[in-house]
Amino acid sequence: MKNELKPCPFCGSSVYLKKEADGNWDVLCSNFQECILRWGLGVHYEKKYLISAWNRRVENETNR
Protein backbone atom coordinates (compact mmCIF):
# COMPACT_ATOMS: atom_id res chain seq x y z
CA MET A 1 0.00 0.00 0.00
CA LYS A 2 1.32 3.38 -0.94
CA ASN A 3 1.49 6.14 1.65
CA GLU A 4 1.04 8.80 -1.00
CA LEU A 5 -2.06 10.97 -0.84
CA LYS A 6 -3.92 11.96 -3.97
CA PRO A 7 -4.19 15.72 -4.52
CA CYS A 8 -7.09 17.83 -3.29
CA PRO A 9 -10.19 17.06 -5.39
CA PHE A 10 -11.28 20.71 -5.19
CA CYS A 11 -8.19 22.68 -6.19
CA GLY A 12 -5.60 20.05 -7.20
CA SER A 13 -3.02 21.10 -4.60
CA SER A 14 -1.05 18.64 -2.52
CA VAL A 15 -2.47 17.55 0.83
CA TYR A 16 -0.89 16.42 4.07
CA LEU A 17 -1.81 14.50 7.20
CA LYS A 18 -2.04 16.12 10.60
CA LYS A 19 -2.55 14.29 13.87
CA GLU A 20 -4.84 16.21 16.19
CA ALA A 21 -4.45 16.41 19.98
CA ASP A 22 -7.33 13.94 20.43
CA GLY A 23 -5.46 11.32 18.37
CA ASN A 24 -7.58 11.68 15.23
CA TRP A 25 -6.00 12.31 11.85
CA ASP A 26 -7.07 15.01 9.39
CA VAL A 27 -6.19 15.57 5.75
CA LEU A 28 -5.47 19.23 5.04
CA CYS A 29 -4.98 20.99 1.73
CA SER A 30 -1.64 22.79 1.34
CA ASN A 31 -3.50 25.61 -0.46
CA PHE A 32 -5.11 26.62 2.84
CA GLN A 33 -5.50 30.28 1.90
CA GLU A 34 -7.75 29.55 -1.07
CA CYS A 35 -9.19 26.08 -0.47
CA ILE A 36 -11.57 25.15 2.34
CA LEU A 37 -10.74 21.45 2.45
CA ARG A 38 -10.36 19.91 5.89
CA TRP A 39 -11.21 16.24 6.01
CA GLY A 40 -11.03 13.79 8.86
CA LEU A 41 -12.78 10.61 9.78
CA GLY A 42 -13.37 11.77 13.35
CA VAL A 43 -12.35 8.41 14.74
CA HIS A 44 -9.11 6.81 15.83
CA TYR A 45 -8.09 5.03 12.64
CA GLU A 46 -4.56 4.10 11.77
CA LYS A 47 -2.93 6.39 9.25
CA LYS A 48 -3.00 3.70 6.53
CA TYR A 49 -6.81 3.48 6.71
CA LEU A 50 -7.18 7.25 6.44
CA ILE A 51 -4.89 7.26 3.38
CA SER A 52 -6.92 4.49 1.78
CA ALA A 53 -10.21 6.30 2.42
CA TRP A 54 -8.82 9.60 1.15
CA ASN A 55 -7.47 8.09 -2.07
CA ARG A 56 -10.77 6.44 -2.94
CA ARG A 57 -12.50 8.47 -5.68
CA VAL A 58 -15.92 8.31 -7.25
CA GLU A 59 -15.73 7.18 -10.84
CA ASN A 60 -16.48 9.76 -13.53
CA GLU A 61 -19.60 9.23 -15.62
CA THR A 62 -17.42 9.12 -18.75
CA ASN A 63 -15.33 6.27 -17.28
CA ARG A 64 -18.27 3.94 -16.67
Tab-separated table of C-alpha atoms in Angstrom:
chain	number	residue	atom	x	y	z
A	1	MET	CA	0.000	0.000	0.000
A	2	LYS	CA	1.321	3.382	-0.938
A	3	ASN	CA	1.493	6.136	1.653
A	4	GLU	CA	1.042	8.802	-1.004
A	5	LEU	CA	-2.058	10.967	-0.842
A	6	LYS	CA	-3.919	11.959	-3.975
A	7	PRO	CA	-4.190	15.724	-4.515
A	8	CYS	CA	-7.089	17.834	-3.290
A	9	PRO	CA	-10.190	17.057	-5.387
A	10	PHE	CA	-11.283	20.706	-5.191
A	11	CYS	CA	-8.190	22.677	-6.187
A	12	GLY	CA	-5.605	20.052	-7.198
A	13	SER	CA	-3.017	21.104	-4.604
A	14	SER	CA	-1.053	18.641	-2.521
A	15	VAL	CA	-2.469	17.552	0.826
A	16	TYR	CA	-0.886	16.424	4.072
A	17	LEU	CA	-1.812	14.504	7.197
A	18	LYS	CA	-2.044	16.121	10.604
A	19	LYS	CA	-2.549	14.285	13.872
A	20	GLU	CA	-4.837	16.211	16.194
A	21	ALA	CA	-4.450	16.415	19.983
A	22	ASP	CA	-7.326	13.941	20.428
A	23	GLY	CA	-5.457	11.324	18.372
A	24	ASN	CA	-7.580	11.682	15.230
A	25	TRP	CA	-5.999	12.306	11.846
A	26	ASP	CA	-7.075	15.013	9.392
A	27	VAL	CA	-6.189	15.572	5.748
A	28	LEU	CA	-5.474	19.227	5.043
A	29	CYS	CA	-4.977	20.994	1.735
A	30	SER	CA	-1.640	22.794	1.343
A	31	ASN	CA	-3.504	25.605	-0.459
A	32	PHE	CA	-5.107	26.625	2.842
A	33	GLN	CA	-5.499	30.285	1.903
A	34	GLU	CA	-7.754	29.549	-1.068
A	35	CYS	CA	-9.192	26.078	-0.467
A	36	ILE	CA	-11.566	25.153	2.340
A	37	LEU	CA	-10.744	21.446	2.445
A	38	ARG	CA	-10.357	19.912	5.886
A	39	TRP	CA	-11.211	16.244	6.014
A	40	GLY	CA	-11.034	13.789	8.862
A	41	LEU	CA	-12.784	10.609	9.784
A	42	GLY	CA	-13.372	11.771	13.347
A	43	VAL	CA	-12.354	8.413	14.745
A	44	HIS	CA	-9.110	6.806	15.827
A	45	TYR	CA	-8.091	5.031	12.637
A	46	GLU	CA	-4.565	4.104	11.767
A	47	LYS	CA	-2.927	6.386	9.250
A	48	LYS	CA	-2.998	3.702	6.526
A	49	TYR	CA	-6.812	3.484	6.715
A	50	LEU	CA	-7.180	7.248	6.435
A	51	ILE	CA	-4.895	7.261	3.383
A	52	SER	CA	-6.921	4.489	1.778
A	53	ALA	CA	-10.212	6.299	2.422
A	54	TRP	CA	-8.818	9.602	1.148
A	55	ASN	CA	-7.467	8.091	-2.066
A	56	ARG	CA	-10.767	6.437	-2.944
A	57	ARG	CA	-12.501	8.473	-5.676
A	58	VAL	CA	-15.923	8.313	-7.253
A	59	GLU	CA	-15.727	7.175	-10.840
A	60	ASN	CA	-16.480	9.758	-13.533
A	61	GLU	CA	-19.603	9.227	-15.617
A	62	THR	CA	-17.415	9.122	-18.752
A	63	ASN	CA	-15.332	6.268	-17.276
A	64	ARG	CA	-18.270	3.939	-16.674
